[in-house]
């Protein structure tokens, strides 16, 4: 059953600033936030008002279009602010944590012993369902569909990504419990993909009730999208659910202990930080508790997630719901003289997939890359560059053009059901014309959702 | 440097929307972004970006053309003095040797070729700026390459006003009406060349334009070229093989000559080694295969040009050349196939024209077909339709039009392959 794949395409962007494999306790955050923007397309209905008290695991808001889909508080505290943006859209529900910790408790259940519907309703009611995302569309899974498979990637191949083997070490029991719960949701199998290079942690290797596949290659080998494409591709009308390994533990823990435990190990990474370690904190935590005092530079961008797909949140922002990594990069908002560090410079400090830069001469060098666009947006000119970093049997430029001209038939035929914006992050990185490709992919998925789903 | 940076920093707001000199923004943007990569940071999606941009990519192409340009300058000078050596044997007799009179030839070539470059860039950039002003953006880098390609594809004697008109036509009709850099359907520089070829054929073909100063020599010599002199190119001579009075290098041969005799004469006049080095008359930048391959090496090494296109273009030319040999209906068909690759604009077209990523096929497999058919068609046009001695230009233009069709089939193959996965699963 298990399969192994070796990828030829892809790109490992070697950034400086990996986290040391040390786990430390972060300062307890005084403020946490739930950000509806972490869940694409979600319109939240908040049921608590500012000033009301909330317990850990208590519902804060639910999905306007699916009342069963609940989002719960990761801490005990008070709703301090509901931050709204344009058109009164809710950006953040901020909860100030109190010193006490009181959780909503239910009776522990063995997920193997209950029905699919019971697993589903337990997860929906207790804020666990949002951990499950679906392909196509790359958003919270639709509880009404039955996926043909569930995919869990045991590793992240993005730049400076956290090491899940390290994070999950010793969590075998909860992880397995989570897998048992997930196995109930599909008629097919739960698939775990291991990194074919290196030695994966026992919690992955010894997992039961699953299919274990192996993949070897450069980023995006660790993306579930890449893995699904190679092991069990999605046709129109099919669904695959995906879950991050750390979230499987959270799900397992809930079933085992009966309460919501939002504990999260987060890797502090990036060239502009000190104290790069794995911090134990909670979902939605104010990153100030981790980042403060660890920055080596004033002009930085603090990103929840990795450098390719994360969200800029600022030094006082909040950790994203799905993120296990904080990346701090130098902001690139300065002019670069063309001969010394601009477009005609030798470019020893630039990481490029093109041989126009000497990157390829120094395969082991680690780079301190800033956020400069390194050019200006242009029409598509260069061809063939994206194909080199996209390990899919998908024609990237043709698909992107189909999205640009809103050709739904072509989008379907060219494979839009199989992809997520994160799978095209490298295409965006290498694009000579500096086109915002992940945004385009998202636009395409939105059209598909509206017209075809 | 810091002072300059400060100047830019202070000027920036004045040209932005609402600033004092807002209207001059396109010009300012072009100049300032040439000097400094702007302080734009990533807004959405990936926070870090590859160091490469279109400026660096296009600059590399211009750099790759420099060997061809330099050789073209010298070659222009040489053939000018070669004709003079017939007219004034006492003064210039020794100049018929390729390397004698090096300085004179360089100086003459410079005065002949640089004006072409200046006019091409001047006219083209001016038009690009006008469109930039209308559309509110600075110069997009595409024309930096076209501006150099245009003079290299012209005979050195072409009147400057014609270069200007052709450039204007190519930039406006070939490119800007489609939306600018990256949007055009056919190659800009070839559009310019084809425009002149059909609008002013006497300036672009025949046997009076390839050696600089031919018309002056004819006038001085009383209406004809001096004995033994020729103004034709290798391709022109080959085209004459199909007609009743074949000519090789000015010498009219008997109508009844056999193929073998003609080819022997031809090989004597155009030694393959000379053709590879580029010591033959022709358009400014097209003659030296070595100079062109130097550029090709740079483009392939940096990955700017597609090896698929270049390789398959040469392969296509050779394959169709051999096919013609098999048919062998006339002397032109019988010439050794490799000759096609080293005379005329074949190598130049393969390396610098066919590889234009905007107008070539965009799929990896498509590029192979595109190149192969392009090279093959160039030979077909040359041999089967001697009214157009230079088949490469027309063949690449034709393939530009065909590229989307080739891509269409590659995309369809991808679609059906992708669908098959589900049927077998």
GROMACS .gro file of N, CA and C in nm, chain A residues 13 15 229 233-235 238 301 303 306-308 310-312 329 331-338 342-347 350-357 360 369-384 387 393-395 397-398 401 413-415 418 425 428-430 432 434-436 438-439, chain B residues 1 4-5 8-10 12-13 16 28-29 32-60 137-141 144 181-183 300-304 306 356-358 360-364 367 407 410-412 414-415 417-419 421-423:
model
  456
   13UNK      N    1   1.502   2.716  -0.042
   13UNK     CA    2   1.562   2.848  -0.022
   13UNK      C    3   1.634   2.847   0.111
   15UNK      N    4   1.764   2.995   0.396
   15UNK     CA    5   1.767   3.116   0.476
   15UNK      C    6   1.852   3.094   0.601
  229UNK      N    7  -0.105   1.501  -0.470
  229UNK     CA    8  -0.090   1.495  -0.615
  229UNK      C    9  -0.019   1.366  -0.658
  233UNK      N   10  -0.431   1.160  -0.636
  233UNK     CA   11  -0.475   1.288  -0.691
  233UNK      C   12  -0.627   1.309  -0.684
  234UNK      N   13  -0.665   1.435  -0.676
  234UNK     CA   14  -0.805   1.470  -0.659
  234UNK      C   15  -0.868   1.500  -0.794
  235UNK      N   16  -0.975   1.430  -0.823
  235UNK     CA   17  -1.053   1.459  -0.943
  235UNK      C   18  -1.164   1.555  -0.905
  238UNK      N   19  -1.416   1.513  -0.594
  238UNK     CA   20  -1.357   1.439  -0.483
  238UNK      C   21  -1.303   1.535  -0.377
  301UNK      N   22   1.023   4.252   0.971
  301UNK     CA   23   0.887   4.205   0.947
  301UNK      C   24   0.869   4.075   1.027
  303UNK      N   25   0.657   3.757   1.093
  303UNK     CA   26   0.564   3.678   1.013
  303UNK      C   27   0.517   3.558   1.094
  306UNK      N   28   0.577   3.076   0.761
  306UNK     CA   29   0.708   3.081   0.698
  306UNK      C   30   0.719   3.198   0.600
  307UNK      N   31   0.841   3.216   0.547
  307UNK     CA   32   0.868   3.333   0.464
  307UNK      C   33   0.794   3.330   0.331
  308UNK      N   34   0.747   3.214   0.290
  308UNK     CA   35   0.682   3.205   0.160
  308UNK      C   36   0.530   3.224   0.167
  310UNK      N   37   0.352   3.285   0.497
  310UNK     CA   38   0.302   3.338   0.624
  310UNK      C   39   0.234   3.472   0.611
  311UNK      N   40   0.189   3.520   0.727
  311UNK     CA   41   0.121   3.650   0.728
  311UNK      C   42   0.201   3.747   0.814
  312UNK      N   43   0.222   3.868   0.762
  312UNK     CA   44   0.292   3.969   0.841
  312UNK      C   45   0.200   4.015   0.953
  329UNK      N   46   1.213   3.863   0.940
  329UNK     CA   47   1.301   3.897   0.828
  329UNK      C   48   1.330   4.046   0.831
  331UNK      N   49   1.320   4.405   0.692
  331UNK     CA   50   1.234   4.474   0.597
  331UNK      C   51   1.324   4.530   0.487
  332UNK      N   52   1.278   4.521   0.363
  332UNK     CA   53   1.364   4.561   0.251
  332UNK      C   54   1.328   4.696   0.192
  333UNK      N   55   1.278   4.787   0.277
  333UNK     CA   56   1.227   4.913   0.223
  333UNK      C   57   1.337   5.016   0.207
  334UNK      N   58   1.441   4.979   0.135
  334UNK     CA   59   1.547   5.075   0.109
  334UNK      C   60   1.587   5.066  -0.038
  335UNK      N   61   1.643   5.177  -0.088
  335UNK     CA   62   1.687   5.178  -0.227
  335UNK      C   63   1.815   5.096  -0.240
  336UNK      N   64   1.828   5.029  -0.353
  336UNK     CA   65   1.949   4.950  -0.375
  336UNK      C   66   2.018   4.999  -0.502
  337UNK      N   67   2.137   5.053  -0.488
  337UNK     CA   68   2.209   5.106  -0.603
  337UNK      C   69   2.239   4.994  -0.701
  338UNK      N   70   2.218   5.021  -0.830
  338UNK     CA   71   2.216   4.911  -0.926
  338UNK      C   72   2.348   4.835  -0.937
  342UNK      N   73   2.192   4.632  -0.649
  342UNK     CA   74   2.069   4.633  -0.727
  342UNK      C   75   2.073   4.534  -0.841
  343UNK      N   76   2.009   4.570  -0.952
  343UNK     CA   77   1.986   4.473  -1.058
  343UNK      C   78   2.111   4.433  -1.135
  344UNK      N   79   2.215   4.515  -1.131
  344UNK     CA   80   2.335   4.480  -1.208
  344UNK      C   81   2.452   4.440  -1.116
  345UNK      N   82   2.424   4.424  -0.987
  345UNK     CA   83   2.529   4.390  -0.892
  345UNK      C   84   2.568   4.243  -0.907
  346UNK      N   85   2.689   4.207  -0.860
  346UNK     CA   86   2.727   4.065  -0.865
  346UNK      C   87   2.622   3.978  -0.796
  347UNK      N   88   2.570   4.026  -0.684
  347UNK     CA   89   2.456   3.958  -0.622
  347UNK      C   90   2.491   3.838  -0.538
  350UNK      N   91   2.215   3.756  -0.287
  350UNK     CA   92   2.080   3.724  -0.333
  350UNK      C   93   2.066   3.572  -0.356
  351UNK      N   94   1.954   3.520  -0.315
  351UNK     CA   95   1.930   3.379  -0.343
  351UNK      C   96   1.841   3.369  -0.466
  352UNK      N   97   1.896   3.312  -0.569
  352UNK     CA   98   1.819   3.306  -0.693
  352UNK      C   99   1.817   3.166  -0.749
  353UNK      N  100   1.704   3.131  -0.808
  353UNK     CA  101   1.696   3.001  -0.875
  353UNK      C  102   1.748   3.015  -1.017
  354UNK      N  103   1.775   3.137  -1.059
  354UNK     CA  104   1.827   3.160  -1.193
  354UNK      C  105   1.978   3.170  -1.189
  355UNK      N  106   2.040   3.127  -1.296
  355UNK     CA  107   2.185   3.132  -1.298
  355UNK      C  108   2.238   3.272  -1.326
  356UNK      N  109   2.148   3.369  -1.328
  356UNK     CA  110   2.191   3.507  -1.346
  356UNK      C  111   2.259   3.556  -1.219
  357UNK      N  112   2.246   3.481  -1.112
  357UNK     CA  113   2.312   3.515  -0.986
  357UNK      C  114   2.405   3.400  -0.949
  360UNK      N  115   2.417   2.948  -0.730
  360UNK     CA  116   2.443   2.807  -0.755
  360UNK      C  117   2.588   2.770  -0.733
  369UNK      N  118   1.782   3.714   0.357
  369UNK     CA  119   1.704   3.780   0.253
  369UNK      C  120   1.606   3.879   0.316
  370UNK      N  121   1.591   3.994   0.251
  370UNK     CA  122   1.494   4.091   0.302
  370UNK      C  123   1.366   4.085   0.218
  371UNK      N  124   1.274   4.174   0.249
  371UNK     CA  125   1.141   4.165   0.188
  371UNK      C  126   1.127   4.252   0.064
  372UNK      N  127   1.241   4.301   0.013
  372UNK     CA  128   1.231   4.383  -0.108
  372UNK      C  129   1.180   4.297  -0.224
  373UNK      N  130   1.104   4.361  -0.310
  373UNK     CA  131   1.047   4.290  -0.425
  373UNK      C  132   1.156   4.257  -0.526
  374UNK      N  133   1.270   4.325  -0.515
  374UNK     CA  134   1.383   4.307  -0.607
  374UNK      C  135   1.343   4.331  -0.752
  375UNK      N  136   1.262   4.431  -0.772
  375UNK     CA  137   1.223   4.464  -0.909
  375UNK      C  138   1.084   4.523  -0.909
  376UNK      N  139   1.027   4.530  -1.028
  376UNK     CA  140   0.892   4.585  -1.039
  376UNK      C  141   0.804   4.488  -1.116
  377UNK      N  142   0.676   4.500  -1.096
  377UNK     CA  143   0.584   4.408  -1.163
  377UNK      C  144   0.581   4.435  -1.312
  378UNK      N  145   0.580   4.328  -1.390
  378UNK     CA  146   0.578   4.335  -1.536
  378UNK      C  147   0.480   4.230  -1.588
  379UNK      N  148   0.454   4.237  -1.721
  379UNK     CA  149   0.379   4.128  -1.781
  379UNK      C  150   0.466   4.004  -1.783
  380UNK      N  151   0.402   3.888  -1.800
  380UNK     CA  152   0.481   3.764  -1.811
  380UNK      C  153   0.576   3.776  -1.929
  381UNK      N  154   0.703   3.751  -1.908
  381UNK     CA  155   0.797   3.746  -2.019
  381UNK      C  156   0.871   3.612  -2.018
  382UNK      N  157   0.936   3.584  -1.907
  382UNK     CA  158   1.019   3.464  -1.901
  382UNK      C  159   0.930   3.340  -1.888
  383UNK      N  160   0.962   3.237  -1.964
  383UNK     CA  161   0.885   3.113  -1.954
  383UNK      C  162   0.977   3.000  -1.905
  384UNK      N  163   0.917   2.900  -1.846
  384UNK     CA  164   0.994   2.782  -1.806
  384UNK      C  165   1.050   2.789  -1.666
  387UNK      N  166   0.806   2.602  -1.401
  387UNK     CA  167   0.803   2.458  -1.418
  387UNK      C  168   0.912   2.390  -1.336
  393UNK      N  169   0.227   1.763  -1.215
  393UNK     CA  170   0.205   1.754  -1.360
  393UNK      C  171   0.098   1.857  -1.396
  394UNK      N  172   0.134   1.982  -1.372
  394UNK     CA  173   0.040   2.092  -1.396
  394UNK      C  174   0.121   2.200  -1.466
  395UNK      N  175   0.061   2.263  -1.567
  395UNK     CA  176   0.131   2.369  -1.639
  395UNK      C  177   0.103   2.501  -1.567
  397UNK      N  178   0.204   2.824  -1.580
  397UNK     CA  179   0.174   2.952  -1.643
  397UNK      C  180   0.040   2.949  -1.714
  398UNK      N  181   0.008   2.835  -1.774
  398UNK     CA  182  -0.120   2.824  -1.845
  398UNK      C  183  -0.235   2.830  -1.745
  401UNK      N  184  -0.273   3.188  -1.626
  401UNK     CA  185  -0.336   3.270  -1.730
  401UNK      C  186  -0.486   3.240  -1.740
  413UNK      N  187  -0.966   2.197  -1.611
  413UNK     CA  188  -0.886   2.099  -1.686
  413UNK      C  189  -0.739   2.103  -1.648
  414UNK      N  190  -0.692   2.222  -1.614
  414UNK     CA  191  -0.549   2.236  -1.586
  414UNK      C  192  -0.513   2.205  -1.442
  415UNK      N  193  -0.613   2.170  -1.363
  415UNK     CA  194  -0.577   2.114  -1.232
  415UNK      C  195  -0.602   2.200  -1.110
  418UNK      N  196  -0.655   2.051  -0.754
  418UNK     CA  197  -0.548   1.985  -0.681
  418UNK      C  198  -0.459   2.080  -0.603
  425UNK      N  199   0.370   2.895  -0.403
  425UNK     CA  200   0.451   2.998  -0.339
  425UNK      C  201   0.589   3.009  -0.404
  428UNK      N  202   0.578   3.194  -0.726
  428UNK     CA  203   0.576   3.338  -0.700
  428UNK      C  204   0.716   3.387  -0.667
  429UNK      N  205   0.787   3.307  -0.589
  429UNK     CA  206   0.923   3.347  -0.549
  429UNK      C  207   1.012   3.365  -0.672
  430UNK      N  208   1.008   3.271  -0.764
  430UNK     CA  209   1.101   3.276  -0.877
  430UNK      C  210   1.057   3.369  -0.989
  432UNK      N  211   1.013   3.623  -1.249
  432UNK     CA  212   1.092   3.739  -1.290
  432UNK      C  213   1.005   3.863  -1.300
  434UNK      N  214   0.754   3.935  -1.114
  434UNK     CA  215   0.706   3.977  -0.982
  434UNK      C  216   0.554   3.980  -0.971
  435UNK      N  217   0.492   3.881  -1.030
  435UNK     CA  218   0.345   3.876  -1.026
  435UNK      C  219   0.302   3.805  -0.897
  436UNK      N  220   0.194   3.856  -0.836
  436UNK     CA  221   0.145   3.801  -0.709
  436UNK      C  222   0.067   3.673  -0.738
  438UNK      N  223   0.030   3.372  -0.571
  438UNK     CA  224  -0.056   3.307  -0.470
  438UNK      C  225  -0.192   3.376  -0.464
  439UNK      N  226  -0.190   3.507  -0.478
  439UNK     CA  227  -0.317   3.580  -0.477
  439UNK      C  228  -0.403   3.541  -0.596
  454UNK      N  229   2.745   5.787  -0.326
  454UNK     CA  230   2.628   5.700  -0.340
  454UNK      C  231   2.516   5.740  -0.245
  457UNK      N  232   2.346   6.048  -0.360
  457UNK     CA  233   2.255   6.021  -0.471
  457UNK      C  234   2.127   5.957  -0.419
  458UNK      N  235   2.145   5.868  -0.323
  458UNK     CA  236   2.029   5.801  -0.265
  458UNK      C  237   1.938   5.903  -0.199
  461UNK      N  238   1.733   6.088  -0.456
  461UNK     CA  239   1.620   6.006  -0.500
  461UNK      C  240   1.511   6.003  -0.393
  462UNK      N  241   1.557   5.989  -0.269
  462UNK     CA  242   1.463   5.983  -0.158
  462UNK      C  243   1.377   6.111  -0.152
  463UNK      N  244   1.444   6.224  -0.175
  463UNK     CA  245   1.370   6.351  -0.169
  463UNK      C  246   1.284   6.373  -0.291
  465UNK      N  247   1.144   6.134  -0.485
  465UNK     CA  248   1.036   6.036  -0.496
  465UNK      C  249   0.896   6.093  -0.473
  466UNK      N  250   0.873   6.159  -0.357
  466UNK     CA  251   0.737   6.207  -0.327
  466UNK      C  252   0.687   6.307  -0.430
  469UNK      N  253   0.530   6.120  -0.716
  469UNK     CA  254   0.419   6.028  -0.688
  469UNK      C  255   0.286   6.097  -0.711
  481UNK      N  256   1.067   5.975  -1.479
  481UNK     CA  257   1.141   5.971  -1.354
  481UNK      C  258   1.158   5.828  -1.305
  482UNK      N  259   1.048   5.754  -1.314
  482UNK     CA  260   1.053   5.615  -1.266
  482UNK      C  261   1.159   5.536  -1.341
  485UNK      N  262   1.509   5.658  -1.229
  485UNK     CA  263   1.543   5.628  -1.089
  485UNK      C  264   1.551   5.477  -1.065
  486UNK      N  265   1.466   5.400  -1.132
  486UNK     CA  266   1.473   5.256  -1.107
  486UNK      C  267   1.591   5.194  -1.181
  487UNK      N  268   1.644   5.267  -1.280
  487UNK     CA  269   1.766   5.218  -1.343
  487UNK      C  270   1.881   5.228  -1.242
  488UNK      N  271   1.885   5.339  -1.170
  488UNK     CA  272   1.993   5.361  -1.075
  488UNK      C  273   1.975   5.283  -0.946
  489UNK      N  274   1.851   5.281  -0.897
  489UNK     CA  275   1.825   5.216  -0.769
  489UNK      C  276   1.707   5.122  -0.782
  490UNK      N  277   1.725   4.998  -0.737
  490UNK     CA  278   1.608   4.911  -0.722
  490UNK      C  279   1.518   4.981  -0.619
  491UNK      N  280   1.391   5.005  -0.652
  491UNK     CA  281   1.309   5.085  -0.562
  491UNK      C  282   1.285   5.015  -0.429
  492UNK      N  283   1.233   5.091  -0.334
  492UNK     CA  284   1.217   5.035  -0.199
  492UNK      C  285   1.086   4.959  -0.185
  493UNK      N  286   1.028   4.917  -0.297
  493UNK     CA  287   0.905   4.839  -0.290
  493UNK      C  288   0.927   4.711  -0.212
  494UNK      N  289   0.839   4.683  -0.119
  494UNK     CA  290   0.849   4.555  -0.049
  494UNK      C  291   0.730   4.468  -0.086
  495UNK      N  292   0.744   4.340  -0.058
  495UNK     CA  293   0.636   4.247  -0.090
  495UNK      C  294   0.514   4.281  -0.005
  496UNK      N  295   0.399   4.274  -0.066
  496UNK     CA  296   0.276   4.307   0.007
  496UNK      C  297   0.196   4.182   0.039
  497UNK      N  298   0.178   4.099  -0.061
  497UNK     CA  299   0.096   3.980  -0.042
  497UNK      C  300   0.177   3.858  -0.081
  498UNK      N  301   0.136   3.743  -0.031
  498UNK     CA  302   0.201   3.620  -0.071
  498UNK      C  303   0.340   3.611  -0.015
  499UNK      N  304   0.431   3.559  -0.095
  499UNK     CA  305   0.566   3.533  -0.050
  499UNK      C  306   0.633   3.662  -0.002
  500UNK      N  307   0.695   3.654   0.115
  500UNK     CA  308   0.758   3.773   0.172
  500UNK      C  309   0.895   3.797   0.114
  501UNK      N  310   0.955   3.692   0.062
  501UNK     CA  311   1.086   3.707   0.001
  501UNK      C  312   1.074   3.676  -0.148
  502UNK      N  313   1.159   3.737  -0.225
  502UNK     CA  314   1.154   3.715  -0.370
  502UNK      C  315   1.293   3.691  -0.424
  503UNK      N  316   1.295   3.620  -0.533
  503UNK     CA  317   1.418   3.594  -0.607
  503UNK      C  318   1.483   3.727  -0.644
  504UNK      N  319   1.616   3.727  -0.649
  504UNK     CA  320   1.686   3.851  -0.682
  504UNK      C  321   1.666   3.895  -0.826
  505UNK      N  322   1.621   3.805  -0.910
  505UNK     CA  323   1.618   3.835  -1.053
  505UNK      C  324   1.504   3.929  -1.088
  506UNK      N  325   1.526   4.014  -1.184
  506UNK     CA  326   1.415   4.092  -1.239
  506UNK      C  327   1.436   4.108  -1.390
  507UNK      N  328   1.341   4.172  -1.455
  507UNK     CA  329   1.346   4.180  -1.600
  507UNK      C  330   1.466   4.263  -1.647
  508UNK      N  331   1.507   4.360  -1.566
  508UNK     CA  332   1.622   4.443  -1.604
  508UNK      C  333   1.746   4.356  -1.619
  509UNK      N  334   1.769   4.270  -1.521
  509UNK     CA  335   1.889   4.187  -1.525
  509UNK      C  336   1.880   4.087  -1.640
  510UNK      N  337   1.763   4.029  -1.657
  510UNK     CA  338   1.744   3.931  -1.763
  510UNK      C  339   1.770   3.994  -1.900
  511UNK      N  340   1.708   4.110  -1.923
  511UNK     CA  341   1.721   4.174  -2.054
  511UNK      C  342   1.863   4.224  -2.076
  512UNK      N  343   1.925   4.271  -1.969
  512UNK     CA  344   2.061   4.320  -1.983
  512UNK      C  345   2.153   4.208  -2.031
  513UNK      N  346   2.126   4.087  -1.981
  513UNK     CA  347   2.208   3.974  -2.019
  513UNK      C  348   2.196   3.946  -2.168
  590UNK      N  349   0.308   5.442  -1.676
  590UNK     CA  350   0.415   5.360  -1.619
  590UNK      C  351   0.548   5.391  -1.687
  591UNK      N  352   0.655   5.351  -1.621
  591UNK     CA  353   0.787   5.375  -1.676
  591UNK      C  354   0.817   5.278  -1.788
  592UNK      N  355   0.940   5.284  -1.834
  592UNK     CA  356   0.981   5.198  -1.945
  592UNK      C  357   0.985   5.053  -1.901
  593UNK      N  358   0.921   4.967  -1.979
  593UNK     CA  359   0.937   4.824  -1.954
  593UNK      C  360   1.053   4.776  -2.039
  594UNK      N  361   1.127   4.680  -1.988
  594UNK     CA  362   1.262   4.658  -2.039
  594UNK      C  363   1.269   4.592  -2.177
  597UNK      N  364   1.485   4.723  -2.470
  597UNK     CA  365   1.631   4.728  -2.459
  597UNK      C  366   1.693   4.622  -2.549
  634UNK      N  367   0.528   4.532  -2.338
  634UNK     CA  368   0.621   4.422  -2.316
  634UNK      C  369   0.550   4.299  -2.259
  635UNK      N  370   0.576   4.187  -2.321
  635UNK     CA  371   0.517   4.062  -2.273
  635UNK      C  372   0.385   4.029  -2.340
  636UNK      N  373   0.328   4.123  -2.415
  636UNK     CA  374   0.195   4.101  -2.472
  636UNK      C  375   0.199   4.078  -2.623
  753UNK      N  376   2.276   3.057  -2.260
  753UNK     CA  377   2.244   2.921  -2.213
  753UNK      C  378   2.297   2.899  -2.073
  754UNK      N  379   2.416   2.951  -2.050
  754UNK     CA  380   2.479   2.937  -1.919
  754UNK      C  381   2.393   3.003  -1.811
  755UNK      N  382   2.342   3.120  -1.841
  755UNK     CA  383   2.260   3.190  -1.742
  755UNK      C  384   2.115   3.142  -1.747
  756UNK      N  385   2.083   3.060  -1.845
  756UNK     CA  386   1.946   3.009  -1.852
  756UNK      C  387   1.847   3.108  -1.908
  757UNK      N  388   1.893   3.219  -1.964
  757UNK     CA  389   1.800   3.319  -2.015
  757UNK      C  390   1.733   3.269  -2.143
  759UNK      N  391   1.626   2.952  -2.401
  759UNK     CA  392   1.591   2.811  -2.388
  759UNK      C  393   1.682   2.725  -2.474
  809UNK      N  394   1.312   3.443  -2.816
  809UNK     CA  395   1.231   3.545  -2.748
  809UNK      C  396   1.115   3.475  -2.676
  810UNK      N  397   1.117   3.476  -2.541
  810UNK     CA  398   1.020   3.392  -2.468
  810UNK      C  399   0.875   3.438  -2.487
  811UNK      N  400   0.857   3.564  -2.521
  811UNK     CA  401   0.720   3.614  -2.532
  811UNK      C  402   0.651   3.557  -2.656
  813UNK      N  403   0.777   3.292  -2.846
  813UNK     CA  404   0.802   3.151  -2.871
  813UNK      C  405   0.695   3.067  -2.801
  814UNK      N  406   0.701   2.939  -2.823
  814UNK     CA  407   0.616   2.850  -2.746
  814UNK      C  408   0.650   2.863  -2.598
  815UNK      N  409   0.548   2.845  -2.515
  815UNK     CA  410   0.574   2.867  -2.373
  815UNK      C  411   0.582   2.737  -2.295
  816UNK      N  412   0.549   2.626  -2.359
  816UNK     CA  413   0.557   2.498  -2.290
  816UNK      C  414   0.690   2.432  -2.325
  817UNK      N  415   0.738   2.346  -2.237
  817UNK     CA  416   0.870   2.286  -2.256
  817UNK      C  417   0.874   2.198  -2.381
  820UNK      N  418   0.843   2.404  -2.705
  820UNK     CA  419   0.965   2.472  -2.749
  820UNK      C  420   1.046   2.384  -2.845
  860UNK      N  421   0.143   2.518  -2.855
  860UNK     CA  422   0.115   2.511  -2.710
  860UNK      C  423  -0.021   2.449  -2.684
  863UNK      N  424   0.016   2.084  -2.676
  863UNK     CA  425   0.087   2.039  -2.555
  863UNK      C  426  -0.006   2.046  -2.435
  864UNK      N  427  -0.083   2.153  -2.428
  864UNK     CA  428  -0.176   2.168  -2.314
  864UNK      C  429  -0.283   2.059  -2.319
  865UNK      N  430  -0.333   2.031  -2.439
  865UNK     CA  431  -0.433   1.924  -2.451
  865UNK      C  432  -0.378   1.789  -2.408
  867UNK      N  433  -0.145   1.745  -2.191
  867UNK     CA  434  -0.138   1.751  -2.045
  867UNK      C  435  -0.275   1.723  -1.984
  868UNK      N  436  -0.377   1.782  -2.042
  868UNK     CA  437  -0.512   1.764  -1.988
  868UNK      C  438  -0.554   1.618  -1.997
  870UNK      N  439  -0.365   1.356  -2.026
  870UNK     CA  440  -0.281   1.273  -1.939
  870UNK      C  441  -0.330   1.284  -1.795
  871UNK      N  442  -0.366   1.403  -1.755
  871UNK     CA  443  -0.412   1.423  -1.618
  871UNK      C  444  -0.545   1.351  -1.595
  872UNK      N  445  -0.628   1.352  -1.700
  872UNK     CA  446  -0.757   1.286  -1.681
  872UNK      C  447  -0.743   1.135  -1.677
  874UNK      N  448  -0.526   0.966  -1.535
  874UNK     CA  449  -0.490   0.918  -1.401
  874UNK      C  450  -0.614   0.871  -1.325
  875UNK      N  451  -0.723   0.940  -1.345
  875UNK     CA  452  -0.843   0.907  -1.269
  875UNK      C  453  -0.912   0.784  -1.326
  876UNK      N  454  -0.899   0.766  -1.458
  876UNK     CA  455  -0.965   0.651  -1.518
  876UNK      C  456  -0.898   0.520  -1.478
   0.00000   0.00000   0.00000
